[in-house]
PDB file of C-alpha atoms in Angstrom:
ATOM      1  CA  UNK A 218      29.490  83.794-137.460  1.00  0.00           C
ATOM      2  CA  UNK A 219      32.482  82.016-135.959  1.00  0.00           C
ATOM      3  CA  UNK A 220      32.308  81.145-131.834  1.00  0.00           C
ATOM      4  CA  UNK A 221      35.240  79.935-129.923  1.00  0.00           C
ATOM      5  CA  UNK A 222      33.892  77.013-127.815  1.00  0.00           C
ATOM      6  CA  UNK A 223      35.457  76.244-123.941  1.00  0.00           C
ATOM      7  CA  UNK A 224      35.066  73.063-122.339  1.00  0.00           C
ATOM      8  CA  UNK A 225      34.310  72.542-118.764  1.00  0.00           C
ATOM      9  CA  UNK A 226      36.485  70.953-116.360  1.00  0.00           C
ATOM     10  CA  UNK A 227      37.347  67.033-116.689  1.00  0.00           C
ATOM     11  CA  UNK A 228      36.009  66.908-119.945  1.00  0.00           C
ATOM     12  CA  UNK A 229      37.555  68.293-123.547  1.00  0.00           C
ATOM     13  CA  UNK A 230      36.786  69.276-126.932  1.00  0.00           C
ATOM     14  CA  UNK A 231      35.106  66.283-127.858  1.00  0.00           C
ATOM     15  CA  UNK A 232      33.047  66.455-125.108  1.00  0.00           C
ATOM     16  CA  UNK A 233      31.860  69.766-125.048  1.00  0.00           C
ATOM     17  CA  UNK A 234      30.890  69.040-129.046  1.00  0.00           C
ATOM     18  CA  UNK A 235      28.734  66.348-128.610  1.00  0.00           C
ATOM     19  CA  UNK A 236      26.944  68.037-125.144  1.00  0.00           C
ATOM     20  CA  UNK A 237      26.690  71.251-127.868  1.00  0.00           C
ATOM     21  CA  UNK A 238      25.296  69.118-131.047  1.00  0.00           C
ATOM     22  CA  UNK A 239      21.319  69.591-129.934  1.00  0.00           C
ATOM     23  CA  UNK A 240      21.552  73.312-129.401  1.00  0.00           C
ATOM     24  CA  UNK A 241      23.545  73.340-132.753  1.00  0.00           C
ATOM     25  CA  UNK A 242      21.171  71.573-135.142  1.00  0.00           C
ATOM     26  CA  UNK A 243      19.195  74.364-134.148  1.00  0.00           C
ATOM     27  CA  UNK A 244      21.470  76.805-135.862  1.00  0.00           C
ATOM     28  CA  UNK A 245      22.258  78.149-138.920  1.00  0.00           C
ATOM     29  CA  UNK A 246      24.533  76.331-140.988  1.00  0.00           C
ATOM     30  CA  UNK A 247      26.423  79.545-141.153  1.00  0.00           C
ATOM     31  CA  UNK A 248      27.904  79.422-137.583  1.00  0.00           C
ATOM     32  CA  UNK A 249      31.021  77.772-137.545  1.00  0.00           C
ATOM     33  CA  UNK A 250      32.343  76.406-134.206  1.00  0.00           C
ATOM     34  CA  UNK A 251      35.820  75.489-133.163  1.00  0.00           C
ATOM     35  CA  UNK A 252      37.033  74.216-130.037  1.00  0.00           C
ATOM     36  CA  UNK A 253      39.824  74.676-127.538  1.00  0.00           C
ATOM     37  CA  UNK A 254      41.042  72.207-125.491  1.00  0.00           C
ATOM     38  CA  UNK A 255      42.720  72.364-122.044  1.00  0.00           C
ATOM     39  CA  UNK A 256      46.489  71.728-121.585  1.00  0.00           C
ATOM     40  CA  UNK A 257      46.048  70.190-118.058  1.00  0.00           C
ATOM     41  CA  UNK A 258      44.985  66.888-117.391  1.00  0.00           C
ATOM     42  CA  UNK A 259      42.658  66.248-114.541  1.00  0.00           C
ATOM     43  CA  UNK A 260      39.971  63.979-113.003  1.00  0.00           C
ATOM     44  CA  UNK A 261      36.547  63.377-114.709  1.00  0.00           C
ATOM     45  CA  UNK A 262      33.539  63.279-113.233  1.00  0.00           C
ATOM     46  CA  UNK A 263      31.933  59.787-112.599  1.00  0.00           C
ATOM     47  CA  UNK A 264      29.115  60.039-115.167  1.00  0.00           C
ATOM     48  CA  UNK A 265      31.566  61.887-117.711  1.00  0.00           C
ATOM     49  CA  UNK A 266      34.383  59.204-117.195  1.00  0.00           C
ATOM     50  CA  UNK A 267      31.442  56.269-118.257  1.00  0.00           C
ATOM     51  CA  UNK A 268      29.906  58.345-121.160  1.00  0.00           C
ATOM     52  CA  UNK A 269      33.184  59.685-122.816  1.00  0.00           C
ATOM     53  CA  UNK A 270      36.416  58.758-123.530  1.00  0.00           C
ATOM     54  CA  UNK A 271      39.428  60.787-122.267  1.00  0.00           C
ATOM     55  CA  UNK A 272      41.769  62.823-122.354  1.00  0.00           C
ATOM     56  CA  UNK A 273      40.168  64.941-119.266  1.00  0.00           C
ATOM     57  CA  UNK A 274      41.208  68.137-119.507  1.00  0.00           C
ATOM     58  CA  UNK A 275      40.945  71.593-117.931  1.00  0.00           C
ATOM     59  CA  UNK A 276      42.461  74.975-118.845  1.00  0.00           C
ATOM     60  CA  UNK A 277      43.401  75.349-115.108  1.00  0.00           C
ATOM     61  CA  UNK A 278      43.996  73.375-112.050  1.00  0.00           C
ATOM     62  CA  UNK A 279      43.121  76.152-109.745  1.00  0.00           C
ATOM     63  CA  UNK A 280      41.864  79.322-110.248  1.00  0.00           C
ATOM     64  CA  UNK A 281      45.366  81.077-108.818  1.00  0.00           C
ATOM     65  CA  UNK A 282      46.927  84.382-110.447  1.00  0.00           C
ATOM     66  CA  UNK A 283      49.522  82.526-112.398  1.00  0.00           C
ATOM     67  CA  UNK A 284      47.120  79.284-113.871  1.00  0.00           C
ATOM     68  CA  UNK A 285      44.078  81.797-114.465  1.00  0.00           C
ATOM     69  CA  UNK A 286      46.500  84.589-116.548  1.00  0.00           C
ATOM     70  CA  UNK A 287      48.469  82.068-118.209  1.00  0.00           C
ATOM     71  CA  UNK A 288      44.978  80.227-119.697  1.00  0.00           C
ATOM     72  CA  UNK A 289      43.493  83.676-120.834  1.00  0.00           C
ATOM     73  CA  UNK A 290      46.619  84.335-122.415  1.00  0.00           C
ATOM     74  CA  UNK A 291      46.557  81.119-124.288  1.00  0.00           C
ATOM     75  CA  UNK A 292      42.916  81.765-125.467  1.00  0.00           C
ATOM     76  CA  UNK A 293      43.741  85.210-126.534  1.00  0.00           C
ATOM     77  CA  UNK A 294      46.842  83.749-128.367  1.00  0.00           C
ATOM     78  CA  UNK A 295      44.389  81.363-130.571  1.00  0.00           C
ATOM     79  CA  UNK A 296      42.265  84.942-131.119  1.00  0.00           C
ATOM     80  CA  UNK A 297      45.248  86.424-132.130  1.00  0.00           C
ATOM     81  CA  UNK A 298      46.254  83.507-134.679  1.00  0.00           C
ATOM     82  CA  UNK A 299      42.620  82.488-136.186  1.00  0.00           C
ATOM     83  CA  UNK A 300      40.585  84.544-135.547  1.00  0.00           C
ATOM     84  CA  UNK A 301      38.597  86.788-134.921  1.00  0.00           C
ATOM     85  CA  UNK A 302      35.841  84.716-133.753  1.00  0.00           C
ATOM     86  CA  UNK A 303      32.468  86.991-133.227  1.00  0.00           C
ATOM     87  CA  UNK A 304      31.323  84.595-129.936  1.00  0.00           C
ATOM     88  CA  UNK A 305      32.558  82.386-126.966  1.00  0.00           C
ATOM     89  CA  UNK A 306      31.049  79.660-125.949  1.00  0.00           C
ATOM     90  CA  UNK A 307      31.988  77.899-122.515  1.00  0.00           C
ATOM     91  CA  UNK A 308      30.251  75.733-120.109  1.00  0.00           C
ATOM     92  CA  UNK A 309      31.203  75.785-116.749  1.00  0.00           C
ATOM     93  CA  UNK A 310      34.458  76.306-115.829  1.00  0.00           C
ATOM     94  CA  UNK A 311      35.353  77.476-119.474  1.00  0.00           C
ATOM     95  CA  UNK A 312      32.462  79.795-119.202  1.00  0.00           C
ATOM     96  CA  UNK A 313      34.591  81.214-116.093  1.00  0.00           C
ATOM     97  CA  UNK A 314      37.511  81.292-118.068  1.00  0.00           C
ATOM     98  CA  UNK A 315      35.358  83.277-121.270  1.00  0.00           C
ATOM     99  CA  UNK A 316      34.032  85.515-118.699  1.00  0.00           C
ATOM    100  CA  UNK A 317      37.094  86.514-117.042  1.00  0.00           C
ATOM    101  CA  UNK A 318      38.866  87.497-120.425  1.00  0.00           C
ATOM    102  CA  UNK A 319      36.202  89.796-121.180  1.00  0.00           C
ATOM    103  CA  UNK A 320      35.902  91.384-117.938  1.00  0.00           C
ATOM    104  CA  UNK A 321      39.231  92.394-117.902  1.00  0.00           C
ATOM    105  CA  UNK A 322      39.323  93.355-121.258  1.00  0.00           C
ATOM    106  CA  UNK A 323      36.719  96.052-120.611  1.00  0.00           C
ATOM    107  CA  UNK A 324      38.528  96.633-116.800  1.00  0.00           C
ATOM    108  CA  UNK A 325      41.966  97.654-118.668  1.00  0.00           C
ATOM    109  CA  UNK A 326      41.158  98.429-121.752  1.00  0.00           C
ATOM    110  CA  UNK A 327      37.496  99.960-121.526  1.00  0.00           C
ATOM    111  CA  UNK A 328      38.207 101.974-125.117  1.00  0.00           C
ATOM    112  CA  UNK A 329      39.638  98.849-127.339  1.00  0.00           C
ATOM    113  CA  UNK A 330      37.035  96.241-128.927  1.00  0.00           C
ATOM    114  CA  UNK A 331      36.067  93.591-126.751  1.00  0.00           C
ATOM    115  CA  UNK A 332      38.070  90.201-128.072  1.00  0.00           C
ATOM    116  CA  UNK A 333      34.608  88.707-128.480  1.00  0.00           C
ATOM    117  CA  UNK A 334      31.255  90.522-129.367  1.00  0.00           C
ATOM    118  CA  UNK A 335      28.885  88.381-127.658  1.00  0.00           C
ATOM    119  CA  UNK A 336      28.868  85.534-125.096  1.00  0.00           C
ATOM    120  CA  UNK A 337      27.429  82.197-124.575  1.00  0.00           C
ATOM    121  CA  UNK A 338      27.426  81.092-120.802  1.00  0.00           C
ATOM    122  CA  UNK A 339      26.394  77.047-119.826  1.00  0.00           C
ATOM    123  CA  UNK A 340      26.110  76.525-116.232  1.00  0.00           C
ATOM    124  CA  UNK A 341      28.097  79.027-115.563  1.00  0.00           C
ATOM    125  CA  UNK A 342      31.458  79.455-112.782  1.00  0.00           C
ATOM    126  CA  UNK A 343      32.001  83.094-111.657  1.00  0.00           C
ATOM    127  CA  UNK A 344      34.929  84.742-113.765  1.00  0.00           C
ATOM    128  CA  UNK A 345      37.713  86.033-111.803  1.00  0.00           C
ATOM    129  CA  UNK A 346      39.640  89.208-111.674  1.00  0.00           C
ATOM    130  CA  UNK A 347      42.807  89.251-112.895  1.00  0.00           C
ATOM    131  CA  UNK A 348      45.506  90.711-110.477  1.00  0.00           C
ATOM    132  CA  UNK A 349      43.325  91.007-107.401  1.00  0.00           C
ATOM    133  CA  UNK A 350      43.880  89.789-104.159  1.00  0.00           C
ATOM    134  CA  UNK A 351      45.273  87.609-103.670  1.00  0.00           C
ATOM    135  CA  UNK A 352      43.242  85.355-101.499  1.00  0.00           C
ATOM    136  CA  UNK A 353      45.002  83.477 -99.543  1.00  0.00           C
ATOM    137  CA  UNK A 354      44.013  80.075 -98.106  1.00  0.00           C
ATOM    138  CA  UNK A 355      45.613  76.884 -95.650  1.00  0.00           C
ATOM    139  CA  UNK A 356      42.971  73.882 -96.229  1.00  0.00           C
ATOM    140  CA  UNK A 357      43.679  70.250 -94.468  1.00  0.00           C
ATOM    141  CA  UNK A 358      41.851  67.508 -95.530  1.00  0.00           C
ATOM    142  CA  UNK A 359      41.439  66.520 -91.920  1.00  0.00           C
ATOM    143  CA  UNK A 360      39.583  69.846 -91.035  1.00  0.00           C
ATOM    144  CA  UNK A 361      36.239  69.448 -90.338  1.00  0.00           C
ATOM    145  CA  UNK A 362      35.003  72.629 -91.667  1.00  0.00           C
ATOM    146  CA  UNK A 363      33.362  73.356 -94.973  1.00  0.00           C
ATOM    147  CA  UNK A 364      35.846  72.678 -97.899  1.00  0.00           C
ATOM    148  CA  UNK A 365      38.704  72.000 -95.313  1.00  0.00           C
ATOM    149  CA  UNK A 366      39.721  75.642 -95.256  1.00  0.00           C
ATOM    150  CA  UNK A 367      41.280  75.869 -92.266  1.00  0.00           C
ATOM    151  CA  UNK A 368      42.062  79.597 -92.735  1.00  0.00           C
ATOM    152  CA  UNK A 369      41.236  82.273 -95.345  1.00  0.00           C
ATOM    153  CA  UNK A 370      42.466  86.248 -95.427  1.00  0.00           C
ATOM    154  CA  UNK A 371      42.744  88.382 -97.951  1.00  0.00           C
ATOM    155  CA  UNK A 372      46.202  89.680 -98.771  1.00  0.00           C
ATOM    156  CA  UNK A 373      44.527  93.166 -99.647  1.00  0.00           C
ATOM    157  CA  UNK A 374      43.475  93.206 -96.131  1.00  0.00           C
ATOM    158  CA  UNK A 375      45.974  94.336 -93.444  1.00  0.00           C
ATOM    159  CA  UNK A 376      46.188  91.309 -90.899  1.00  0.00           C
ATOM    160  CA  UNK A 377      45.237  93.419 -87.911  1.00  0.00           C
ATOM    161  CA  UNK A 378      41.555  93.671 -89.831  1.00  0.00           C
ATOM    162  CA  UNK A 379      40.940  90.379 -90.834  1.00  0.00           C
ATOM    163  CA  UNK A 380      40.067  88.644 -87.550  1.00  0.00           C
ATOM    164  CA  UNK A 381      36.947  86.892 -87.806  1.00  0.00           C
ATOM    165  CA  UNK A 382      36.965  86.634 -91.652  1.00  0.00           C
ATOM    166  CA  UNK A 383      34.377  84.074 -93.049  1.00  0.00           C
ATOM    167  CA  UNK A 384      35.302  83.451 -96.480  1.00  0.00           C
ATOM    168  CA  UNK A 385      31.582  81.932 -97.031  1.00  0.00           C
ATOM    169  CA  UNK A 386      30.796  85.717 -96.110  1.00  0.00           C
ATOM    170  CA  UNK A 387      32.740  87.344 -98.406  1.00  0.00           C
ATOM    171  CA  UNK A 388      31.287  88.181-102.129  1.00  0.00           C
ATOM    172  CA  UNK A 389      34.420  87.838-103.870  1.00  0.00           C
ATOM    173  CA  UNK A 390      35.906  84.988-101.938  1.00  0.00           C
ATOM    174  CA  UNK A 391      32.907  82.435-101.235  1.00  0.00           C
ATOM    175  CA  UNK A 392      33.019  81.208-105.163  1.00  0.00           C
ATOM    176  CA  UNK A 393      37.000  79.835-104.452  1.00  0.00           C
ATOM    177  CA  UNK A 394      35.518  78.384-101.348  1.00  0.00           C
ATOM    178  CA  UNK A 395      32.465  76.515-103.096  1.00  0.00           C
ATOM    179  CA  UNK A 396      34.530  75.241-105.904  1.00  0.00           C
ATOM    180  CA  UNK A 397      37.170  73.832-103.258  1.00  0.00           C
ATOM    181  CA  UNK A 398      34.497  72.192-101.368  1.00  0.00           C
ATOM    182  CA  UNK A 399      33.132  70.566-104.688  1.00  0.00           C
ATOM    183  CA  UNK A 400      36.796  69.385-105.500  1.00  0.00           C
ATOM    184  CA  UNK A 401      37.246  68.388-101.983  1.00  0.00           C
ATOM    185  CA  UNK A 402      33.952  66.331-102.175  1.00  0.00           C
ATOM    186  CA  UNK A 403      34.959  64.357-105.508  1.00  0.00           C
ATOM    187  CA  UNK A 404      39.047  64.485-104.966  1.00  0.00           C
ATOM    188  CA  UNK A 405      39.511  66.006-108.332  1.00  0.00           C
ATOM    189  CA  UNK A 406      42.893  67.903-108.693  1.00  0.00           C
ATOM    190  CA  UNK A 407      45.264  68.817-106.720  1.00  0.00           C
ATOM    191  CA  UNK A 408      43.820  71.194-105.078  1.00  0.00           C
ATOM    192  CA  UNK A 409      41.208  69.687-102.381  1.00  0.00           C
ATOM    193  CA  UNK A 410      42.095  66.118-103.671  1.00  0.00           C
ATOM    194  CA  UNK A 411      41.572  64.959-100.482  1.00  0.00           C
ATOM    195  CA  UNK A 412      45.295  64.173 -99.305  1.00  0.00           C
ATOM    196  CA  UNK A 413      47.227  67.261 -99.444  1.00  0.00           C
ATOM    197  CA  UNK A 414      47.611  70.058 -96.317  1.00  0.00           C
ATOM    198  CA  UNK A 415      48.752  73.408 -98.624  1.00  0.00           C
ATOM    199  CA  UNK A 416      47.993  76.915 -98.720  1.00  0.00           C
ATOM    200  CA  UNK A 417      47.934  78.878-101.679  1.00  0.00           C
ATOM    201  CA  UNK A 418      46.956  82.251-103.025  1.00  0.00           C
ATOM    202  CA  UNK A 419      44.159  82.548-105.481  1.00  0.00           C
ATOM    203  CA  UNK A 420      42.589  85.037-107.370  1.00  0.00           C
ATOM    204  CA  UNK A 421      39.397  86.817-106.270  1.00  0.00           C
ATOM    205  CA  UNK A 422      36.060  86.683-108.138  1.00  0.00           C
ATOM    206  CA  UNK A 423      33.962  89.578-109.277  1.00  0.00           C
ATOM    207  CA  UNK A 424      30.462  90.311-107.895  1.00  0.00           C
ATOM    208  CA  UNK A 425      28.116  92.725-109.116  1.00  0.00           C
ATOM    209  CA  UNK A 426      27.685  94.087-105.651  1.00  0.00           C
ATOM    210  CA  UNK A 427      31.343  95.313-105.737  1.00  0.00           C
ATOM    211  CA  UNK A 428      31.733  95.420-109.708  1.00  0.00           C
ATOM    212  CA  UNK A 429      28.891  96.754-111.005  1.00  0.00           C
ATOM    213  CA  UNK A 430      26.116  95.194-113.542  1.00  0.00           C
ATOM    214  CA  UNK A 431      28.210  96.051-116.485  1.00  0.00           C
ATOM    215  CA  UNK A 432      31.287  94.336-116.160  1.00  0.00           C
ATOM    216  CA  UNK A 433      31.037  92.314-119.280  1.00  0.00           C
ATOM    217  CA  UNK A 434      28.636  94.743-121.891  1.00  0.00           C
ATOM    218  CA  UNK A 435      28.622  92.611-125.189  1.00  0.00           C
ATOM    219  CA  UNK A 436      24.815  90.676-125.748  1.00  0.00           C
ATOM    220  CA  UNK A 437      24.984  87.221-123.655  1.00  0.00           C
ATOM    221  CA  UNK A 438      23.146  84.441-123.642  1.00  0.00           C
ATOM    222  CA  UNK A 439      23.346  82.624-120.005  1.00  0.00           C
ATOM    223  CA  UNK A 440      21.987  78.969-119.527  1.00  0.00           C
ATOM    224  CA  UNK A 441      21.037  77.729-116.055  1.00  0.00           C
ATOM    225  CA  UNK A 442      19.810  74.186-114.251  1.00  0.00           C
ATOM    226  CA  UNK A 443      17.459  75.263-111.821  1.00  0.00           C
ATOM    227  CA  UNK A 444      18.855  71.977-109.650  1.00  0.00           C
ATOM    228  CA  UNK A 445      22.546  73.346-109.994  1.00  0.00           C
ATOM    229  CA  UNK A 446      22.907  73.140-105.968  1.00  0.00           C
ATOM    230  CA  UNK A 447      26.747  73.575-106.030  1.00  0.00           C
ATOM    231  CA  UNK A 448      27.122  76.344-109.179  1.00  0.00           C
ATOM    232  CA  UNK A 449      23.986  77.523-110.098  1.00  0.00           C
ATOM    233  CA  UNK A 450      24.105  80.445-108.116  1.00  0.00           C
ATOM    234  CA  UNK A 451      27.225  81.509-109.393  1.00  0.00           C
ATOM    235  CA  UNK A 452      25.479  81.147-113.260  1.00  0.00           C
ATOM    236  CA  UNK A 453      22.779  84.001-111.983  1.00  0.00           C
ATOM    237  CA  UNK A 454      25.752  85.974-110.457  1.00  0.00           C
ATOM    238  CA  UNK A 455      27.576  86.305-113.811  1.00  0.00           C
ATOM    239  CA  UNK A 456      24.418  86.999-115.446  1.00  0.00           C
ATOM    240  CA  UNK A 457      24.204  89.818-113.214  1.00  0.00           C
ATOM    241  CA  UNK A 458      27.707  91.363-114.053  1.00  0.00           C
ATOM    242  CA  UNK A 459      26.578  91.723-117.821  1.00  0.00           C
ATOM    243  CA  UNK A 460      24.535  94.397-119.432  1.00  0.00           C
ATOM    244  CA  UNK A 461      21.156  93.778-119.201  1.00  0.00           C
ATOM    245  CA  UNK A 462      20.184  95.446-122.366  1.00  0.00           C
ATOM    246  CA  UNK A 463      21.553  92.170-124.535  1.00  0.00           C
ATOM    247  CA  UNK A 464      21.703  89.737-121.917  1.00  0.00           C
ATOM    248  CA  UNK A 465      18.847  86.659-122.033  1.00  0.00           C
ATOM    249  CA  UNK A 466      18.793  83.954-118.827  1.00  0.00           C
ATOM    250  CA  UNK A 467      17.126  80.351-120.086  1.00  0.00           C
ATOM    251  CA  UNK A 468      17.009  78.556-117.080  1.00  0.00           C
ATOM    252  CA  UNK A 469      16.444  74.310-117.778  1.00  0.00           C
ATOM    253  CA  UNK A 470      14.837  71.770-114.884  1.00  0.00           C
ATOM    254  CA  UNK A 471      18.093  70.124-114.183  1.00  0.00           C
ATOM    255  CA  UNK A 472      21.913  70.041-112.879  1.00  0.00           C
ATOM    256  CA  UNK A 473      25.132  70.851-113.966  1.00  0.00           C
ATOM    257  CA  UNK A 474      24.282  70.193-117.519  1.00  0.00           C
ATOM    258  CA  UNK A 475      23.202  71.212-120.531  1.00  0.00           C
ATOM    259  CA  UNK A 476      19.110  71.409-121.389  1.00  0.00           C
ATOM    260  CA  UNK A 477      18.525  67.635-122.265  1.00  0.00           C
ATOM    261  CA  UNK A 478      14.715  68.588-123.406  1.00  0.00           C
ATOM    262  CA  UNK A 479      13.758  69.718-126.994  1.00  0.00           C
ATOM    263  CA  UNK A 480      11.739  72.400-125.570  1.00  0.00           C
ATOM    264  CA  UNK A 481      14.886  74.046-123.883  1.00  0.00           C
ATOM    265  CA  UNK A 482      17.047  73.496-126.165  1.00  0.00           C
ATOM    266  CA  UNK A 483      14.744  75.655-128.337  1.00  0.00           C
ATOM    267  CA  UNK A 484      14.701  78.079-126.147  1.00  0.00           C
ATOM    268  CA  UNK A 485      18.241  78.132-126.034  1.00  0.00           C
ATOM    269  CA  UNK A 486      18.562  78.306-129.605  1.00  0.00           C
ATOM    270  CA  UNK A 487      16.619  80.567-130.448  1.00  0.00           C
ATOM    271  CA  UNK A 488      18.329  83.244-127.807  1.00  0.00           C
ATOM    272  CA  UNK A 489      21.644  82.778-129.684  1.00  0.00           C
ATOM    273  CA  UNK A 490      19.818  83.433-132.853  1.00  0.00           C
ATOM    274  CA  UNK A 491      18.387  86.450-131.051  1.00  0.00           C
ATOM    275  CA  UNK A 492      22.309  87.824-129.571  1.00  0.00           C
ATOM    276  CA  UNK A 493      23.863  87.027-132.999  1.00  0.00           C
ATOM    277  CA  UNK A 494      21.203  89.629-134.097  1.00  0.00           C
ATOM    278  CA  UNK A 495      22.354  92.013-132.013  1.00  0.00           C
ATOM    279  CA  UNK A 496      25.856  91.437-132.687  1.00  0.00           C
ATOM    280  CA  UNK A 497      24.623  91.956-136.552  1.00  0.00           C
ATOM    281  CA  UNK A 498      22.794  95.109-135.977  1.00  0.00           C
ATOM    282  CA  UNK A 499      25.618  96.289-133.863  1.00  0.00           C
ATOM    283  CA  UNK A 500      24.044  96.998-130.474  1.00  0.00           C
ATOM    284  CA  UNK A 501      25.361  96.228-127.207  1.00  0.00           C
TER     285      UNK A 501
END
């Protein structure tokens, strides 16, 4: 059983292997994992940058059309050239990234084989849908409002009808504006770092009240810190969009982390076990 492994942002490969090595020596020996690294550098986060070394990577800078397509293109390239892997594995923003591939595998090509059969989801950003939107938004670090966004509209939306748009308001729109607002809080990237007045078009993010509960249908397992204030929300949301036939939600006591307790962890473990099953047995 071979899984395809996505860091989160500011971190890498490394990284994501030693935050993975509990839940692993809970596995069979027989699951292999490999990891893919980012190609753009970025800006850890405090408590990464004094636990780890670097490089700090990310797969994207921002989640806009161009940066999101071009990342899923570069996983589905390392599919293409060793694999197949059965499962992907991503925490956080590589969970996003996972996430959006298979959503928009089974959006364009609902009668091919999904690239992965199952799906392991760690604190969880919302996947976004490729060629929508675009959402377009002005942000000045001076602005007092949430995130700096000055000014959101979507680009689908005539501009006659989009007076009065709150982007916090919007289901497919409020993710962008929560991660800016994170970024703009920590000056990480170069989006929201803090310094910068830009607008720029991004891509918008699917919500089960718009896409349905069966937007990703392979077995999932989705981790969650109950304490997650910024993403956490976002990790139920996704968990939503899959089938719940084979999906399982372990939810842990902390952050933006994985479990750090052994009776977690076991938890964990033992609903990968459970997926790889399914994926085994050959049910959705």
């Amino acid at each position: 059983m071979r899984f395809l492994c996505l860091h989160g942002l500011g971190t890498n490969s490394q990284i994501l292997e030693s935050q993975l090595d509990p839940i692993r020596s809970r596995l069979p020996s027989s699951y292999k994992f490999e990891f893919l690294d980012g190609d753009e550098p970025t800006t850890p986060f405090p408590d990464i940058a004094a636990a780890y070394p670097g490089p700090y990577l990310c797969y994207y800078d921002g989640p806009t059309p161009a940066a999101v397509q071009a990342a899923a293109d570069a996983v589905l390239d390392v599919v293409s050239e060793d694999g197949p892997f059965d499962v992907v594995l991503g925490f956080s923003s590589g969970a996003s990234l996972a996430a959006t591939i298979l959503a928009a595998a089974a959006e364009r090509r609902p009668a091919d084989p999904p690239p992965f059969k199952a799906a392991v989801f760690v604190c969880a950003i919302v996947p976004y849908r490729l060629g929508s939107g675009p959402l377009r938004i002005d942000y000045d670090p001076a602005s007092p409002s949430a995130g700096h966004v000055v000014r959101a509209r979507r680009c689908d939306v005539p501009e006659t009808e989009d007076e009065g748009y709150d982007i916090w308001r919007d289901p497919e729109a409020a993710p962008i504006a929560a991660e800016l607002d994170e970024r703009s809080r920590l000056k990480r990237g170069s989006f929201a770092d803090g310094l910068q007045t830009w607008s720029a078009d991004f891509l918008l993010a699917y919500h089960p009240s718009v896409h349905g509960t069966h937007a990703i249908a392979v077995p999932t397992v989705h981790v969650v810190g109950q304490n997650d204030v910024t993403f956490g929300d976002q990790g139920r949301t996704l968990a939503e969009l899959c089938s719940p036939r084979g999906r399982k939600v372990v939810t842990h006591a902390g952050g933006h982390h994985f479990p750090r307790d052994a009776a977690t962890t076991d938890k964990v473990a033992a609903a990968i076990e459970a997926m790889v099953e399914r994926v085994v047995m050959g049910l959705a």
